Coordinates of C-alpha atoms and ligand atoms in Angstrom, one line a residue:
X19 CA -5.0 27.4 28.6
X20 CA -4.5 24.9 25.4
X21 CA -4.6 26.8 22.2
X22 CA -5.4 24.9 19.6
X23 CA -6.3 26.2 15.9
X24 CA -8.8 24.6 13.4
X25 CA -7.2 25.4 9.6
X26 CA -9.8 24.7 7.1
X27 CA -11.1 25.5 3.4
X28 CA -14.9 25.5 5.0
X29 CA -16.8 26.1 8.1
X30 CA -20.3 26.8 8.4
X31 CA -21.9 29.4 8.5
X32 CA -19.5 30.8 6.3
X33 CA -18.9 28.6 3.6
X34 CA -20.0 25.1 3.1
X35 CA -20.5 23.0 -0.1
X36 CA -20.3 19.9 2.5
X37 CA -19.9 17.9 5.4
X38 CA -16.5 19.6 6.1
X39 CA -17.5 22.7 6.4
X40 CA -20.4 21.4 9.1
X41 CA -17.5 19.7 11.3
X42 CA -15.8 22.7 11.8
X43 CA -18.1 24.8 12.2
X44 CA -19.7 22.5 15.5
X45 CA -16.5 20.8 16.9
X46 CA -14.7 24.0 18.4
X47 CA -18.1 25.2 20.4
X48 CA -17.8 21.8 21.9
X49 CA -14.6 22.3 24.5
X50 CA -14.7 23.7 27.8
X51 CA -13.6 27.3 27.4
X52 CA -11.9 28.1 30.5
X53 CA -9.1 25.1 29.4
X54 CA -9.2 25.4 26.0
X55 CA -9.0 28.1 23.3
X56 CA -10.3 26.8 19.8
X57 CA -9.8 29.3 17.0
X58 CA -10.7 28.7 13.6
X59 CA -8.6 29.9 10.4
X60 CA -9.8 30.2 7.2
X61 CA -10.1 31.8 3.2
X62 CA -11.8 35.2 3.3
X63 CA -13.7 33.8 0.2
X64 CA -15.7 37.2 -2.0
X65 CA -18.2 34.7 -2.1
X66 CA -19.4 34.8 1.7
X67 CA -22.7 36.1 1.9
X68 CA -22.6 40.0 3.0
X69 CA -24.2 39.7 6.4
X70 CA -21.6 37.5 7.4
X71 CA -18.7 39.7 5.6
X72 CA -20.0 42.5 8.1
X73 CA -19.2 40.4 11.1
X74 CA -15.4 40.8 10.0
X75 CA -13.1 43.2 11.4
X76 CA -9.5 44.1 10.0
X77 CA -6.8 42.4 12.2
X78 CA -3.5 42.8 10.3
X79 CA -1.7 42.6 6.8
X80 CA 1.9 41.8 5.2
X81 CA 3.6 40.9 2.3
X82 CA 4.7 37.1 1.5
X83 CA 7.0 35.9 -0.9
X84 CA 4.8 33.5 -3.0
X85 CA 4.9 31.6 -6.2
X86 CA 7.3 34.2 -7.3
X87 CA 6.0 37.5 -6.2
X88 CA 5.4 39.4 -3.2
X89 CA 1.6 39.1 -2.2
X90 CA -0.6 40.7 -0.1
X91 CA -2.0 38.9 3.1
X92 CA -4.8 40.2 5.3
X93 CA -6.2 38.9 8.0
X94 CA -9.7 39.8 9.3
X95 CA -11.1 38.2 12.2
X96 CA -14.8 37.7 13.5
X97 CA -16.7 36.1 16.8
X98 CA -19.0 34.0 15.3
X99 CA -21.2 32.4 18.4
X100 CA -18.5 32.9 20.7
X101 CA -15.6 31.2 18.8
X102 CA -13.1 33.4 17.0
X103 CA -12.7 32.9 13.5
X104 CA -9.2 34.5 11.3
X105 CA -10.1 34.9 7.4
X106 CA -6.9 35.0 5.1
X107 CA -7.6 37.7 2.7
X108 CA -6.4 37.9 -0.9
X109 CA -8.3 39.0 -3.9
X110 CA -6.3 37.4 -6.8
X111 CA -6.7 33.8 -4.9
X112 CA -10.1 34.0 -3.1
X113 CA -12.6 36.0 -5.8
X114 CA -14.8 34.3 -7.5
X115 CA -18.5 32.9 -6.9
X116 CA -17.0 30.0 -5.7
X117 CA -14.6 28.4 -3.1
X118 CA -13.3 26.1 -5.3
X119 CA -12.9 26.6 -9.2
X120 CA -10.0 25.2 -11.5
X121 CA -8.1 22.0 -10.3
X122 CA -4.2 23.8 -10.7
X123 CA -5.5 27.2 -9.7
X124 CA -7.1 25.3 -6.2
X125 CA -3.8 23.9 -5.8
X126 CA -1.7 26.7 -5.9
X127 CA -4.4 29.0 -4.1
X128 CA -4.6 26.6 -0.8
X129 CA -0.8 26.3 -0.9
X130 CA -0.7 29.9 -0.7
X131 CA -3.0 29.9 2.0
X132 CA -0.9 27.4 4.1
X133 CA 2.1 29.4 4.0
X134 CA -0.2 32.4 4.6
X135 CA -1.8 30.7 8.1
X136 CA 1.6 30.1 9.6
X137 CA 3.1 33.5 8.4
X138 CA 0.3 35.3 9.9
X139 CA 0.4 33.5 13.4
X140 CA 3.0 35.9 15.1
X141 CA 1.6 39.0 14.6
X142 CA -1.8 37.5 15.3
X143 CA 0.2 37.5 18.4
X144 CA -1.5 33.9 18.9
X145 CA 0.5 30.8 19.3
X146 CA -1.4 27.1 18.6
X147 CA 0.0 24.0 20.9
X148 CA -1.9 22.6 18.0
X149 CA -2.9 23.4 15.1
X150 CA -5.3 20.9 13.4
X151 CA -5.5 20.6 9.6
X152 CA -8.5 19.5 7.7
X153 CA -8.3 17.4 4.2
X154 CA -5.7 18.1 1.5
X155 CA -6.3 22.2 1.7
X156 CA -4.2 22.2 4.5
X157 CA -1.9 19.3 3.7
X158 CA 1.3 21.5 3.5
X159 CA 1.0 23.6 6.8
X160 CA 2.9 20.4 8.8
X161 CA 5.2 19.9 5.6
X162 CA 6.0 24.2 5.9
X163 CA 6.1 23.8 10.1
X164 CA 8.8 21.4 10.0
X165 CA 10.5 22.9 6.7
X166 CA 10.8 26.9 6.9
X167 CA 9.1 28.0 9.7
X168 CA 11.5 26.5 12.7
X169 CA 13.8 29.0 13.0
X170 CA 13.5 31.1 16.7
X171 CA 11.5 29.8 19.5
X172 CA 7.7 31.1 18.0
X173 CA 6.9 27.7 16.1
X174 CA 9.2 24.9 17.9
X175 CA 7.1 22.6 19.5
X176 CA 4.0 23.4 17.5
X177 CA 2.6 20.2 17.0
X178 CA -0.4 19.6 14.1
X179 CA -3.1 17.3 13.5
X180 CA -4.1 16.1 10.0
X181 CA -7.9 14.9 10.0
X182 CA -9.0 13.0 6.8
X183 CA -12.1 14.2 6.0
X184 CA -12.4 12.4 2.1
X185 CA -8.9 10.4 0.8
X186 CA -10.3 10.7 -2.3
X187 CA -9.0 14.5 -3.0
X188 CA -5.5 14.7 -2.6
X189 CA -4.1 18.2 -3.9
X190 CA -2.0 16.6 -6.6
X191 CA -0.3 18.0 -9.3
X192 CA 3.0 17.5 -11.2
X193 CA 5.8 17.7 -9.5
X194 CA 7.9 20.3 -11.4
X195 CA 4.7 22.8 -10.9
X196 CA 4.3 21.3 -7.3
X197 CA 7.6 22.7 -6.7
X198 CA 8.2 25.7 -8.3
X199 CA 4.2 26.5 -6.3
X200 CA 5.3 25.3 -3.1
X201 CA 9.1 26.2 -2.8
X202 CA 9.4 23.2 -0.9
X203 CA 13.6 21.6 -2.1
X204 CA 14.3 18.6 -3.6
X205 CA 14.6 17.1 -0.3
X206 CA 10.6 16.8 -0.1
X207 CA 10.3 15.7 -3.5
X208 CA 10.8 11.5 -3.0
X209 CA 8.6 8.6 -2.7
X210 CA 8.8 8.6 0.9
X211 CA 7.6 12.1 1.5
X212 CA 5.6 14.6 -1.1
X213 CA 5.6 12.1 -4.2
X214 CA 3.3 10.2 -5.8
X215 CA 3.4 8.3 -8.9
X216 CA 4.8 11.8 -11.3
X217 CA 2.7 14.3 -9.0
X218 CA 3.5 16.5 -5.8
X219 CA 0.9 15.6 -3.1
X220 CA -0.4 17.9 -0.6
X221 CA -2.7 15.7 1.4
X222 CA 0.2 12.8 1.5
X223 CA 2.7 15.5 2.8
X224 CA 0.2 16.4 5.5
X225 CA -0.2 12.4 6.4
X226 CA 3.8 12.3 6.5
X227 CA 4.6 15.0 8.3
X228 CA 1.9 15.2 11.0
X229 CA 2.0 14.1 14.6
X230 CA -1.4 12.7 14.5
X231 CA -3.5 11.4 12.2
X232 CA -7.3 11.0 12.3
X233 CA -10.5 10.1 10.2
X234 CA -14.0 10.6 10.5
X235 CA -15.2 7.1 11.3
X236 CA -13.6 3.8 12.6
X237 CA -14.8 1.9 9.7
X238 CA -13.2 4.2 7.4
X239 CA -10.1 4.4 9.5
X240 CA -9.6 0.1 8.9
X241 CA -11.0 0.9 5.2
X242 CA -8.6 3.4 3.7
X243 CA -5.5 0.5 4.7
X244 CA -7.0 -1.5 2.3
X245 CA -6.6 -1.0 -1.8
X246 CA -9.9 -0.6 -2.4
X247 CA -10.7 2.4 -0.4
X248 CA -6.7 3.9 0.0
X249 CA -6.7 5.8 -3.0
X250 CA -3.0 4.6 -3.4
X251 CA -2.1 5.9 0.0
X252 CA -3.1 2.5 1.6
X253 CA 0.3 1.8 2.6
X254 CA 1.0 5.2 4.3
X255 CA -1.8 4.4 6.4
X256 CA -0.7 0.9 7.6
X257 CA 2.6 2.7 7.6
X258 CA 1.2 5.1 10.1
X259 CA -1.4 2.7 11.6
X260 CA -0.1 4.4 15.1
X261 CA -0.8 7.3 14.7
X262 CA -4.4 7.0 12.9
X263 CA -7.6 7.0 14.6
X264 CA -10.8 7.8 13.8
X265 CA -13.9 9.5 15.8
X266 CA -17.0 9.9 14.5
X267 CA -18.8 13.0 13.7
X268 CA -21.4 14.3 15.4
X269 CA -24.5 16.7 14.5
X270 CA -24.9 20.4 16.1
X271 CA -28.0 19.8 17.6
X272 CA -28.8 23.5 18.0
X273 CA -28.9 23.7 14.3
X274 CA -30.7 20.3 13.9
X275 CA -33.4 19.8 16.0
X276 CA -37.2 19.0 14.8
X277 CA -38.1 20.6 17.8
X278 CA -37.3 23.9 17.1
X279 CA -36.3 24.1 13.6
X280 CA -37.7 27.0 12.1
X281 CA -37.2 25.9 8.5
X282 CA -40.1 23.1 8.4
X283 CA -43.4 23.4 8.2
X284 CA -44.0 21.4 12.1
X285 CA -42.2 21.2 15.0
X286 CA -41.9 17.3 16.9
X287 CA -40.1 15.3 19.1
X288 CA -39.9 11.4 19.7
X289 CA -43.2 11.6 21.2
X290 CA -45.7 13.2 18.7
X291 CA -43.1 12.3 15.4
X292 CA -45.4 10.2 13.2
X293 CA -48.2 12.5 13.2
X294 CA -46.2 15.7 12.6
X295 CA -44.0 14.1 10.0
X296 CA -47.3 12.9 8.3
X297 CA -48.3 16.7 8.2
X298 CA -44.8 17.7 7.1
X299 CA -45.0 15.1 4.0
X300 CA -48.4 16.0 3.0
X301 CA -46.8 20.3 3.2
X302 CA -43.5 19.4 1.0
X303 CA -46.1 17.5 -1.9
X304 CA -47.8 20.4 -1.8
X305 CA -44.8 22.7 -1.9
X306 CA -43.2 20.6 -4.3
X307 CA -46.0 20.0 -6.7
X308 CA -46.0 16.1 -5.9
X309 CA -49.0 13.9 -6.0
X310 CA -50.8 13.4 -2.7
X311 CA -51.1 10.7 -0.6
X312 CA -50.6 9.8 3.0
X313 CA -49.5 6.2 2.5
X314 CA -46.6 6.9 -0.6
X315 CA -43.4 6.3 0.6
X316 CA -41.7 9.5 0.3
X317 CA -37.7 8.7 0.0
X318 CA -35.5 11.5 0.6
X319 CA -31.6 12.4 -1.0
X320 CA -29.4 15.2 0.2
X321 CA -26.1 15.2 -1.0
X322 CA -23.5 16.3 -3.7
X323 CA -24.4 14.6 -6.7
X324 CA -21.2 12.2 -7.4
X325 CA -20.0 8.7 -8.4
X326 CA -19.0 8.7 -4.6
X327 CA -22.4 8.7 -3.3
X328 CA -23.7 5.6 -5.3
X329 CA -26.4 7.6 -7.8
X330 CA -25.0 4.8 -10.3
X331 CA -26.9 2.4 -8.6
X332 CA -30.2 4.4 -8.4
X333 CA -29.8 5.3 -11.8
X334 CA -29.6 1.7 -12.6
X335 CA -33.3 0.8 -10.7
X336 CA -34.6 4.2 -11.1
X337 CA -37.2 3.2 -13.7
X338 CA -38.5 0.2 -11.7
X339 CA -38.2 2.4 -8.7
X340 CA -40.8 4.5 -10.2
X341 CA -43.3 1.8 -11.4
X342 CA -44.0 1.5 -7.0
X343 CA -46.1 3.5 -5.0
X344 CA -43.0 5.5 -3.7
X345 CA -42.1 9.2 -3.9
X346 CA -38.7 10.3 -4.4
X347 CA -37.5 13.9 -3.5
X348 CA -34.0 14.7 -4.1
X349 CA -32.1 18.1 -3.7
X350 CA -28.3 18.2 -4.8
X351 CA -26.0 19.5 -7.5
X352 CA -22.9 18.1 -8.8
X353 CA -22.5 15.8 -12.3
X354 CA -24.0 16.4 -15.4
X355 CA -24.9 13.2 -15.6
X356 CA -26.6 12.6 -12.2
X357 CA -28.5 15.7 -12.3
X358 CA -29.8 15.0 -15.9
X359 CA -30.8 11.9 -15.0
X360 CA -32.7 13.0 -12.3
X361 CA -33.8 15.9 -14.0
X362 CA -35.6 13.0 -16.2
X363 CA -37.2 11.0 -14.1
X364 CA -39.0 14.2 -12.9
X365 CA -40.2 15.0 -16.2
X366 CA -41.4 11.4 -16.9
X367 CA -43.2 10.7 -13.1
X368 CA -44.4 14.1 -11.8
X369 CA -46.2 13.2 -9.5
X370 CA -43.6 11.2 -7.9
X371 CA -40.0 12.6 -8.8
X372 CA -39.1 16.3 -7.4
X373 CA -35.9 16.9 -8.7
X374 CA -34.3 20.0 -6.5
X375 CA -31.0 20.6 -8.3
X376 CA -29.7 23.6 -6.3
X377 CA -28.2 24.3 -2.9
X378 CA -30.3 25.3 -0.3
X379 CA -30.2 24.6 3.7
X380 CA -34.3 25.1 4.4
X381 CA -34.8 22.3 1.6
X382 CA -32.5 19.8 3.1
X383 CA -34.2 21.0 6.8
X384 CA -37.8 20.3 4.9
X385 CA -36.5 16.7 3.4
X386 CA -34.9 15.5 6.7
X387 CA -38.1 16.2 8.4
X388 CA -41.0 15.2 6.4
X389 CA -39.8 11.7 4.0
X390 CA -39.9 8.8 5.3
X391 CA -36.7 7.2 4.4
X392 CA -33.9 8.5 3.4
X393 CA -31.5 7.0 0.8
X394 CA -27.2 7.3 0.6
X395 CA -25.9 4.1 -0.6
X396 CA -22.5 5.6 -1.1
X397 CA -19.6 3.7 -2.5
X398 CA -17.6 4.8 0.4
X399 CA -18.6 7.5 3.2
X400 CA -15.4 8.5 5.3
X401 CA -18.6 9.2 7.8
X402 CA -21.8 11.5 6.2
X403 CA -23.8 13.7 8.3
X404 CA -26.6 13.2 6.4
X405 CA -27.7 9.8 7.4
X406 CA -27.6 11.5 11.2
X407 CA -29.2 14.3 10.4
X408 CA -31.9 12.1 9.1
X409 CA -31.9 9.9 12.2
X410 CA -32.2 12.9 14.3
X411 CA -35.7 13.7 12.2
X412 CA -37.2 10.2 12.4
X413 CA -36.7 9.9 8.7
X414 CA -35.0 5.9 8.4
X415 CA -31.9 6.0 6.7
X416 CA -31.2 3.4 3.7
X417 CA -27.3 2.9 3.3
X418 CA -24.7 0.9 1.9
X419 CA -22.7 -0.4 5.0
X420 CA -19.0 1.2 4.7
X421 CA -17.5 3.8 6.8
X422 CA -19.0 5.7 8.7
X423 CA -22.1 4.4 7.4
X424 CA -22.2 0.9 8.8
X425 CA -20.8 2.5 11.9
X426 CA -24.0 5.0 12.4
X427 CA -27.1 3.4 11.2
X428 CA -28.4 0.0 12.7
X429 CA -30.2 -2.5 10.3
X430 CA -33.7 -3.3 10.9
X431 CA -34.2 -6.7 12.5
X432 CA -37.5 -8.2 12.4
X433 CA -37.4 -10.5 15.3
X434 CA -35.6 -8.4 17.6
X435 CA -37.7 -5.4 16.9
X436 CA -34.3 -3.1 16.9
X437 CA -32.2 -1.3 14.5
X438 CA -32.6 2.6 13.1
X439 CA -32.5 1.7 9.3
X440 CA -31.8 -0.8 6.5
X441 CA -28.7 -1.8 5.2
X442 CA -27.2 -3.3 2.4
X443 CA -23.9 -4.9 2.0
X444 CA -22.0 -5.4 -2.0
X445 CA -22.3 -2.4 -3.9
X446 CA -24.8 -4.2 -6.2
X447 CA -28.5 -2.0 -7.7
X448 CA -30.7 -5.1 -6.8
X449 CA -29.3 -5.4 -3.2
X450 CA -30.1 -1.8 -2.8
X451 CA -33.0 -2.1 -5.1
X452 CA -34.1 -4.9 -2.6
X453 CA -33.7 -3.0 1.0
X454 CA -35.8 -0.3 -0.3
X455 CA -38.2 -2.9 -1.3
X456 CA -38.1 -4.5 2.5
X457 CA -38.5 -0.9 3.8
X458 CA -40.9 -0.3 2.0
X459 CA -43.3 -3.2 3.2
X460 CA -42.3 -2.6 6.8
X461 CA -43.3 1.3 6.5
X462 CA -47.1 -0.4 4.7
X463 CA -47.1 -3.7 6.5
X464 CA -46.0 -2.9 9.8
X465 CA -46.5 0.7 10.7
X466 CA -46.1 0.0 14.8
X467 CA -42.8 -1.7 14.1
X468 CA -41.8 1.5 11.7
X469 CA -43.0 4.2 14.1
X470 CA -40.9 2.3 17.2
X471 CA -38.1 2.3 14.8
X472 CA -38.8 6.5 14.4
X473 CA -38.5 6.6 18.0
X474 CA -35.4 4.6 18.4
X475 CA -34.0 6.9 15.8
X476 CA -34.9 9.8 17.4
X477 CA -33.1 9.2 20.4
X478 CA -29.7 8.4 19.5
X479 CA -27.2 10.5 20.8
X480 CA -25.1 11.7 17.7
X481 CA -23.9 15.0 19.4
X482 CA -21.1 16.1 19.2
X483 CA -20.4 15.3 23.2
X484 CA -18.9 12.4 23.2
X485 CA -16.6 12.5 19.9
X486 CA -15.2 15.8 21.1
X487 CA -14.4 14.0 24.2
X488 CA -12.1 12.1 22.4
X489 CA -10.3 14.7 20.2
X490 CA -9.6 16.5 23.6
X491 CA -8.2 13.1 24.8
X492 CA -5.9 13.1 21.6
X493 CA -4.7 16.9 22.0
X494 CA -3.9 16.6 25.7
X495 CA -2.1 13.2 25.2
X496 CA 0.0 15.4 21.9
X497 CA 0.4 18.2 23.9
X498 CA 1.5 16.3 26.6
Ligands
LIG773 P1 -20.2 15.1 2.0 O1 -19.4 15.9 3.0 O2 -19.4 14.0 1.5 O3 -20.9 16.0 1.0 P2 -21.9 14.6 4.3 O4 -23.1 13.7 4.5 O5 -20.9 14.5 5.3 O6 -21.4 14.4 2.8 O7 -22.4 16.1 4.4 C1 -23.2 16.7 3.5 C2 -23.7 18.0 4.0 O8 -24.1 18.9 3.0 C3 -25.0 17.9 4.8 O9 -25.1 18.9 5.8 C4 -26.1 18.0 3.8 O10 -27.3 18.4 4.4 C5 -25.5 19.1 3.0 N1 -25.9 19.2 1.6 C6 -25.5 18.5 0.5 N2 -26.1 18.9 -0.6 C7 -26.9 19.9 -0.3 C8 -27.8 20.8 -1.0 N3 -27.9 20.7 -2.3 N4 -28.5 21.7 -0.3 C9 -28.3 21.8 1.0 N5 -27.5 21.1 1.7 C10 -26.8 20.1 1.1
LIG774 C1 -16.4 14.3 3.7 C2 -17.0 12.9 3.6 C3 -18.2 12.7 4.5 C4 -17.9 13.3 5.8 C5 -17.5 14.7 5.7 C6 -17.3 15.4 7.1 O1 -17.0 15.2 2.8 O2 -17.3 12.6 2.2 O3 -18.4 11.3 4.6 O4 -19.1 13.2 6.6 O5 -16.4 14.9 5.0 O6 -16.3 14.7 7.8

C-alpha cells in the first residue's frame, strides 16, 4: 500500500474560499484504494461549520516547542466520504471567523502548522511515502523534513511534493522575523535557499527543497519561467525545469453535475440543455429581481473579486457593456474597489446588473446553470475551475487565453463549427469588450451554431480521471 498525505490550508467541504480547497477535496477520492492510501491533513479552523465539527473525533495531542513557547497540538480526525481527513488543532492560531486573517499572523500560524503535521505523524502512527504540499501554507514542511526531522529511521526517505496552486502568494516576510518564527539557522537563510530580496520565503523553500514540483496547468507551468508571470521566482523554475510539471485540474463531477444538482431550479443533460437552461434563466431573473426576457444575454461571474481575475478590464467597458441588451449576474467578494464598482452598476441598471457580493455555493450552482456565458478574463489563471464548471453546465465560457485558461476552453470557430467558448488574447478592455460582442451575435444570430456549441461543452471530459492518472504516474515514479 502507497501512503501518501495531502497537507493543505483548504479542502472542501470543510473550508474553501477557492479553487484550492475544491482540488483537495476531489483528487484523493480519485486513486484506487486497495493500492493507495490518500489522507488529508489540515487546520482545525473554529470557523468550520458545526455539522462538519461533529464529524471529528479526538485522535491525539502534545506539546511543541514553537516560536518560543511550548504549544499545544491536537489532532482530530474524521472520514469524510470515505477518505480520512487529520485536523491540527490549536485555538490561539486557528480561532477566528476566518481561515486567513493578518498577513504576519498567517505566516507564523501556517509555519506552526508545518512543524505541527510532521511532529504529529508518529504517533498518528502513520508514515507518508509522500507527502504532497499545497501553495505557500505548506512551503516549510520539505524545508523542516530535510532540516530537523531526519534523525532515526521514521522520516528518512519521506519524499514530498510541492504543487503550485497560485505563485502569486508566497508566505514572505522579513527575514529576521522569518527566522526567529521558523527556527530554521542561518544555513537556510541565503539566496539560494529561503531568501528573497530582504524577506524569508516559505513557498520558495518548498520549491527548493521538494522532490517534485508541479502546477495546475501546462500553460502555467511554461508561464511562471517567464518574468511576467514568475513573480520573481522565474529563475527557480527554469532552475528546476526537471522537476516541474503541470496537470490539469479536473471537476468532481458528483458535486457538479446539471443532472442532479439539487441546488438549481432544473435538472439537464446535453440532450434537453437549451430548453432547461432557458427555464433556469427566466427562474434566477425572477429570483434575482432582473428584468425579463428570453433573448438577453445573461453573462455569468464567479470568482474572488481581485486584480488577478481581470475585473480592471470590465470595469473599464462596464458602462458600454450595459448600454447592450445583455444581463450580467455576478456573485463574489474580495476588493473594495471591485465590489463597489459592481455594487454601482447595479444601482444604475437594475434590470440588468445583480450584484451578489457574498459567498454562497447554491448561487454559483444557480449561475453555472442558467447564464449563458460566462465571463473570467483573468490576468493569469494557474488553471480555474470555474471556466469548467461552466463548461460542464452549457454556459460558454469567455476568457483571456493564459494558463490554464487557454489550455481548457476552445475558441469558437465559425467555419469549422467547433470550439467550447471565445477567447481573447492581449490583456486589452476592447479585445475583451470585442469577444463578448462576437458572442453575443452568435448566441442572437446563430442560435443552432450556439446550442451545438452547449452540447460540445457539455461533453468534455474534465474529470478528474485522467489528471489523477498522471499524479499517480508522478508518485509511483518518486516512490520508486
Ligand atoms: P481561484 O482558486 O483562483 O479563486 P478557481 O476558478 O480555481 O479560482 O476556483 C474558484 C472556486 O471558488 C470555484 O469553485 C468557484 O465556484 C468558487 N467561488 C468563488 N467565489 C465564490 C462565491 N462568492 N460564492 C461561491 N463560490 C465561489
Ligand atoms: C488557485 C488559482 C486557480 C486554480 C486553483 C486550484 O487559486 O488561482 O487558477 O484553479 O488555485 O488549483
Amino acid at each position: 500500500m502507497k501512503r501518501i498525505l495531502f497537507a493543505s490550508s483548504e479542502a472542501v467541504p470543510f473550508i474553501k474560499t477557492g479553487g484550492l480547497a475544491d482540488v483537495v477535496g476531489a483528487l484523493p477520492k480519485c486513486f484506487d484504494k486497495s493500492a493507495y492510501d490518500v489522507r488529508i491533513i489540515m487546520p482545525k479552523y473554529q470557523c468550520i461549520p458545526d455539522r462538519l465539527k461533529e464529524l471529528m473525533q479526538y485522535k491525539t495531542h502534545f506539546y511543541m516547542d514553537f516560536a518560543g513557547a511550548s504549544r499545544y497540538v491536537g489532532v482530530l480526525e474524521a472520514n469524510y466520504g470515505g477518505i480520512i481527513y487529520w485536523f491540527i488543532d490549536n485555538e490561539e492560531y486557528f480561532s477566528g471567523p476566518k481561515p486567513y486573517t493578518e498577513w504576519h499572523w498567517d505566516i507564523q500560524k501556517f509555519m506552526f502548522f508545518d512543524r505541527a503535521v510532521l511532529s504529529a505523524l508518529p504517533l498518528l502512527d502513520y508514515r507518508p511515502d509522500i507527502i504532497h504540499c499545497h501553495d505557500w501554507q505548506t512551503g516549510l514542511i520539505p524545508v523542516y523534513l530535510h532540516d530537523s526531522f531526519q534523525g532515526g529511521d521514521f522520516f528518512r526517505g519521506i519524499k514530498t511534493v510541492m504543487t503550485i496552486h497560485n505563485l502569486k502568494f508566497q508566505g514572505n516576510d522579513n527575514s529576521l522575523v522569518f527566522q526567529r518564527l521558523s527556527g530554521l539557522s542561518d544555513y537556510y537563510m541565503t539566496y539560494d535557499k529561503l531568501l528573497m530580496g530582504p524577506d524569508g520565503n516559505m513557498l520558495k523553500g518548498g520549491l527548493v527543497y521538494a522532490d517534485a514540483i508541479t502546477t495546475v496547468s501546462d500553460s502555467y507551468a511554461e508561464e511562471i519561467k517567464t518574468e511576467f508571470y514568475g513573480e520573481g521566482l522565474d529563475g527557480l523554475m527554469r532552475a528546476r525545469a526537471h522537476d516541474l510539471r503541470g496537470i490539469v485540474n479536473g471537476i468532481d463531477y458528483d458535486i457538479y453535475d446539471p443532472a442532479t444538482d439539487k441546488d438549481i431550479a432544473f435538472n439537464y443533460t446535453a440532450d434537453n440543455a437549451p430548453q432547461k437552461k432557458l427555464e433556469n434563466k427566466r427562474a434566477l431573473q425572477k429570483e434575482l429581481g432582473l428584468g425579463s426576457g428570453d433573448n438577453r444575454f445573461m453573462l455569468g461571474i464567479v470568482s474572488r473579486l481581485t486584480d488577478q481575475k481581470g475585473f480592471d478590464l470590465i470595469a473599464y467597458v462596464m458602462d458600454k457593456l450595459c448600454q447592450k441588451d445583455v444581463q450580467i449576474v455576478i456573485l463574489g467578494t474580495g476588493d473594495q474597489k471591485h465590489e463597489d464598482m459592481f455594487r454601482w452598476f447595479a444601482g444604475r441598471f437594475p434590470e440588468k446588473v445583480s450584484a451578489n457580493i457574498y459567498y454562497s455555493e447554491p448561487m454559483s450552482h444557480k449561475i453555472y446553470a442558467s447564464c449563458d456565458a460566462f465571463l473570467m478574463p483573468s490576468l493569469f489563471e494557474p488553471c480555474g475551475l470555474s471556466q469548467l464548471m461552466s463548461l460542464r453546465y452549457g454556459t460558454l465560457p469567455i476568457v483571456r487565453e493564459t494558463g490554464g485558461l487557454r489550455d481548457t476552453v476552445e475558441p469558437y470557430n465559425q467555419f469549422t463549427d467547433s470550439g467550447t467558448g471565445f477567447s481573447f488574447t492581449a490583456y486589452n478592455a476592447f479585445d475583451m469588450y470585442n469577444t463578448v460582442l462576437f458572442a453575443h451575435s452568435i448566441y442572437i444570430d446563430h442560435r443552432d451554431a450556439w446550442n451545438r456549441m452547449i452540447g460540445r461543452a457539455m461533453n468534455k471530459d474534465f474529470s478528474w480521471q485522467a489528471s489523477a492518472e498522471k499524479y499517480r504516474e508522478m508518485y509511483d515514479w518518486l516512490i520508486g
